[in-house]
Amino acid sequence: MPEIKKPWVETPLIESAALSRAAGCRIFLKLENLQPAGSFKSRSAFLTQYLRACLGQKAEFLSNRGIGNYLLQRIEDLPDPSSVHFYSSSGGNAGLACVTAARSLGYPATVIVPESTKPRMIAKIRTAGATDVIQHGATWKEADTYLQQEVLKKDSSGVYVPPFDHPDIWEGSSTLVDEVNTQLPGKSDAIFCSVGGGGLFNGVMRGLDKHSWTDIPVLAMETHGADSLASSLNAGKLVTLPGITSIATSLGATRVADQTFEYGKRKNVKSVVLSDAEAAMGCWRLADDERMLVETASGVSLAVCYDGRLKKLIPGLGHDSKVVVVVCGGSNMTLEMLVEYKQTYGDVERLTTSDLDVPSTHTAPDF
């Protein structure tokens, strides 16, 4: 069999001098924005035992990596695998990962996105090879309901691909921690990532369990208006948000997975909610400090590194403490958006202290 290009990569873990200076500890960036589909979603895995047993080389390159694992397992369930058509609902990144994996296997894929999805993201999904991109509903949940109750019923060969709520999706995301274990010099003193529906967060928690790192502090980051985990933890039960009002649309799940809620109750987990302005600030400061464009779903985690926020959240961190920040994705960001965010939300810098030794301090808006 000819060599098949893998739909995922082992992403770099880089130590950022600028963010380390800003945070007062050693900041390591796990660059999931460099995945082929632009986010950690490329990792989401499904039933690799079947893949290894039945699919030879394809099973090997997809093992524990990529939504392609899920797609291949579903092929087995249909009487005519050649007719399979994959369908995913997504605010953008999961749909992009689904299409990327499906096309690498030679199958069609259609994505249902909410009305809030930007035209540029829709164009990216189409360019990746989507058969169609359909907009429906105000939120991801409404788009997902439409897919399952309307679209799939019209296609007997249609296969549903969940964007985040499945144990093997989480297992795939946990491989991120496997990589950190080999890349980081010693054990991490903290790790934080953003939370949408919970696929990434659940994977991180699974990975920490696998490596017996259950004492490591974990910051579960959300933005106001997309804070379904924090709202559930505050209520003491799973709750559904009435809608998503945050600009961080990749975090736009009105309700987290049941397992996300359970993980969120662990003693080593701290739920943190920042404003859209702070998430946007994290994006433009990373661009100025490390020359990378990432979306606000990543920016909310990066923002913690600036202006003394991290030390307030985890007071025990010292100069030599090692903190891993999962940069979850960068597909939904452009230079134009970054400039707009800087103009709209730039006054957030007036409300915080700034370190003049951090490069992005000197490019902050002057209000």
mmCIF file with all atom_site columns, N, CA, C and O in Angstrom, residues 186-205:
data_model
loop_
_atom_site.group_PDB
_atom_site.id
_atom_site.type_symbol
_atom_site.label_atom_id
_atom_site.label_alt_id
_atom_site.label_comp_id
_atom_site.label_asym_id
_atom_site.label_entity_id
_atom_site.label_seq_id
_atom_site.pdbx_PDB_ins_code
_atom_site.Cartn_x
_atom_site.Cartn_y
_atom_site.Cartn_z
_atom_site.occupancy
_atom_site.B_iso_or_equiv
_atom_site.pdbx_formal_charge
_atom_site.auth_seq_id
_atom_site.auth_comp_id
_atom_site.auth_asym_id
_atom_site.auth_atom_id
_atom_site.pdbx_PDB_model_num
ATOM 1  N N  . GLY A 1 186 ? 10.693  17.501 32.819 1.00 0.00 ? 186 GLY A N  1
ATOM 2  C CA . GLY A 1 186 ? 10.121  17.308 34.149 1.00 0.00 ? 186 GLY A CA 1
ATOM 3  C C  . GLY A 1 186 ? 8.616   17.483 34.152 1.00 0.00 ? 186 GLY A C  1
ATOM 4  O O  . GLY A 1 186 ? 7.988   17.780 33.138 1.00 0.00 ? 186 GLY A O  1
ATOM 5  N N  . LYS A 1 187 ? 8.024   17.320 35.305 1.00 0.00 ? 187 LYS A N  1
ATOM 6  C CA . LYS A 1 187 ? 6.574   17.381 35.471 1.00 0.00 ? 187 LYS A CA 1
ATOM 7  C C  . LYS A 1 187 ? 6.073   18.826 35.437 1.00 0.00 ? 187 LYS A C  1
ATOM 8  O O  . LYS A 1 187 ? 6.713   19.735 35.962 1.00 0.00 ? 187 LYS A O  1
ATOM 9  N N  . SER A 1 188 ? 4.921   19.013 34.826 1.00 0.00 ? 188 SER A N  1
ATOM 10 C CA . SER A 1 188 ? 4.308   20.338 34.782 1.00 0.00 ? 188 SER A CA 1
ATOM 11 C C  . SER A 1 188 ? 3.765   20.724 36.156 1.00 0.00 ? 188 SER A C  1
ATOM 12 O O  . SER A 1 188 ? 3.305   19.869 36.920 1.00 0.00 ? 188 SER A O  1
ATOM 13 N N  . ASP A 1 189 ? 3.805   22.016 36.464 1.00 0.00 ? 189 ASP A N  1
ATOM 14 C CA . ASP A 1 189 ? 3.265   22.511 37.725 1.00 0.00 ? 189 ASP A CA 1
ATOM 15 C C  . ASP A 1 189 ? 1.829   23.007 37.581 1.00 0.00 ? 189 ASP A C  1
ATOM 16 O O  . ASP A 1 189 ? 1.153   23.252 38.580 1.00 0.00 ? 189 ASP A O  1
ATOM 17 N N  . ALA A 1 190 ? 1.369   23.150 36.343 1.00 0.00 ? 190 ALA A N  1
ATOM 18 C CA . ALA A 1 190 ? -0.025  23.541 36.070 1.00 0.00 ? 190 ALA A CA 1
ATOM 19 C C  . ALA A 1 190 ? -0.256  23.402 34.579 1.00 0.00 ? 190 ALA A C  1
ATOM 20 O O  . ALA A 1 190 ? 0.683   23.439 33.767 1.00 0.00 ? 190 ALA A O  1
ATOM 21 N N  . ILE A 1 191 ? -1.505  23.221 34.206 1.00 0.00 ? 191 ILE A N  1
ATOM 22 C CA . ILE A 1 191 ? -1.889  23.168 32.798 1.00 0.00 ? 191 ILE A CA 1
ATOM 23 C C  . ILE A 1 191 ? -3.244  23.829 32.655 1.00 0.00 ? 191 ILE A C  1
ATOM 24 O O  . ILE A 1 191 ? -4.097  23.688 33.540 1.00 0.00 ? 191 ILE A O  1
ATOM 25 N N  . PHE A 1 192 ? -3.423  24.571 31.589 1.00 0.00 ? 192 PHE A N  1
ATOM 26 C CA . PHE A 1 192 ? -4.766  25.098 31.378 1.00 0.00 ? 192 PHE A CA 1
ATOM 27 C C  . PHE A 1 192 ? -5.142  25.126 29.911 1.00 0.00 ? 192 PHE A C  1
ATOM 28 O O  . PHE A 1 192 ? -4.309  25.185 29.017 1.00 0.00 ? 192 PHE A O  1
ATOM 29 N N  . CYS A 1 193 ? -6.459  24.989 29.728 1.00 0.00 ? 193 CYS A N  1
ATOM 30 C CA . CYS A 1 193 ? -7.023  24.894 28.386 1.00 0.00 ? 193 CYS A CA 1
ATOM 31 C C  . CYS A 1 193 ? -8.420  25.477 28.396 1.00 0.00 ? 193 CYS A C  1
ATOM 32 O O  . CYS A 1 193 ? -9.033  25.664 29.447 1.00 0.00 ? 193 CYS A O  1
ATOM 33 N N  . SER A 1 194 ? -8.919  25.776 27.224 1.00 0.00 ? 194 SER A N  1
ATOM 34 C CA . SER A 1 194 ? -10.268 26.314 27.108 1.00 0.00 ? 194 SER A CA 1
ATOM 35 C C  . SER A 1 194 ? -11.294 25.184 27.122 1.00 0.00 ? 194 SER A C  1
ATOM 36 O O  . SER A 1 194 ? -10.983 24.022 26.845 1.00 0.00 ? 194 SER A O  1
ATOM 37 N N  . VAL A 1 195 ? -12.530 25.543 27.447 1.00 0.00 ? 195 VAL A N  1
ATOM 38 C CA . VAL A 1 195 ? -13.633 24.579 27.520 1.00 0.00 ? 195 VAL A CA 1
ATOM 39 C C  . VAL A 1 195 ? -14.787 25.083 26.669 1.00 0.00 ? 195 VAL A C  1
ATOM 40 O O  . VAL A 1 195 ? -15.279 26.199 26.871 1.00 0.00 ? 195 VAL A O  1
ATOM 41 N N  . GLY A 1 196 ? -15.205 24.269 25.708 1.00 0.00 ? 196 GLY A N  1
ATOM 42 C CA . GLY A 1 196 ? -16.406 24.535 24.934 1.00 0.00 ? 196 GLY A CA 1
ATOM 43 C C  . GLY A 1 196 ? -17.451 23.507 25.346 1.00 0.00 ? 196 GLY A C  1
ATOM 44 O O  . GLY A 1 196 ? -18.120 23.635 26.356 1.00 0.00 ? 196 GLY A O  1
ATOM 45 N N  . GLY A 1 197 ? -17.525 22.412 24.571 1.00 0.00 ? 197 GLY A N  1
ATOM 46 C CA . GLY A 1 197 ? -18.385 21.308 24.982 1.00 0.00 ? 197 GLY A CA 1
ATOM 47 C C  . GLY A 1 197 ? -17.688 20.362 25.938 1.00 0.00 ? 197 GLY A C  1
ATOM 48 O O  . GLY A 1 197 ? -18.339 19.623 26.671 1.00 0.00 ? 197 GLY A O  1
ATOM 49 N N  . GLY A 1 198 ? -16.342 20.390 25.913 1.00 0.00 ? 198 GLY A N  1
ATOM 50 C CA . GLY A 1 198 ? -15.587 19.576 26.855 1.00 0.00 ? 198 GLY A CA 1
ATOM 51 C C  . GLY A 1 198 ? -14.634 18.579 26.231 1.00 0.00 ? 198 GLY A C  1
ATOM 52 O O  . GLY A 1 198 ? -13.924 17.883 26.951 1.00 0.00 ? 198 GLY A O  1
ATOM 53 N N  . GLY A 1 199 ? -14.577 18.475 24.907 1.00 0.00 ? 199 GLY A N  1
ATOM 54 C CA . GLY A 1 199 ? -13.731 17.476 24.276 1.00 0.00 ? 199 GLY A CA 1
ATOM 55 C C  . GLY A 1 199 ? -12.258 17.620 24.618 1.00 0.00 ? 199 GLY A C  1
ATOM 56 O O  . GLY A 1 199 ? -11.583 16.638 24.929 1.00 0.00 ? 199 GLY A O  1
ATOM 57 N N  . LEU A 1 200 ? -11.744 18.842 24.577 1.00 0.00 ? 200 LEU A N  1
ATOM 58 C CA . LEU A 1 200 ? -10.341 19.080 24.905 1.00 0.00 ? 200 LEU A CA 1
ATOM 59 C C  . LEU A 1 200 ? -10.091 18.918 26.402 1.00 0.00 ? 200 LEU A C  1
ATOM 60 O O  . LEU A 1 200 ? -9.147  18.221 26.815 1.00 0.00 ? 200 LEU A O  1
ATOM 61 N N  . PHE A 1 201 ? -10.910 19.533 27.213 1.00 0.00 ? 201 PHE A N  1
ATOM 62 C CA . PHE A 1 201 ? -10.755 19.468 28.667 1.00 0.00 ? 201 PHE A CA 1
ATOM 63 C C  . PHE A 1 201 ? -10.825 18.021 29.160 1.00 0.00 ? 201 PHE A C  1
ATOM 64 O O  . PHE A 1 201 ? -9.997  17.577 29.960 1.00 0.00 ? 201 PHE A O  1
ATOM 65 N N  . ASN A 1 202 ? -11.792 17.260 28.666 1.00 0.00 ? 202 ASN A N  1
ATOM 66 C CA . ASN A 1 202 ? -11.907 15.855 29.058 1.00 0.00 ? 202 ASN A CA 1
ATOM 67 C C  . ASN A 1 202 ? -10.667 15.066 28.655 1.00 0.00 ? 202 ASN A C  1
ATOM 68 O O  . ASN A 1 202 ? -10.197 14.191 29.397 1.00 0.00 ? 202 ASN A O  1
ATOM 69 N N  . GLY A 1 203 ? -10.135 15.370 27.468 1.00 0.00 ? 203 GLY A N  1
ATOM 70 C CA . GLY A 1 203 ? -8.934  14.696 27.028 1.00 0.00 ? 203 GLY A CA 1
ATOM 71 C C  . GLY A 1 203 ? -7.739  15.015 27.906 1.00 0.00 ? 203 GLY A C  1
ATOM 72 O O  . GLY A 1 203 ? -6.947  14.128 28.245 1.00 0.00 ? 203 GLY A O  1
ATOM 73 N N  . VAL A 1 204 ? -7.600  16.285 28.281 1.00 0.00 ? 204 VAL A N  1
ATOM 74 C CA . VAL A 1 204 ? -6.512  16.681 29.170 1.00 0.00 ? 204 VAL A CA 1
ATOM 75 C C  . VAL A 1 204 ? -6.636  15.957 30.514 1.00 0.00 ? 204 VAL A C  1
ATOM 76 O O  . VAL A 1 204 ? -5.647  15.428 31.039 1.00 0.00 ? 204 VAL A O  1
ATOM 77 N N  . MET A 1 205 ? -7.833  15.895 31.056 1.00 0.00 ? 205 MET A N  1
ATOM 78 C CA . MET A 1 205 ? -8.028  15.223 32.336 1.00 0.00 ? 205 MET A CA 1
ATOM 79 C C  . MET A 1 205 ? -7.722  13.729 32.228 1.00 0.00 ? 205 MET A C  1
ATOM 80 O O  . MET A 1 205 ? -7.103  13.143 33.125 1.00 0.00 ? 205 MET A O  1
#
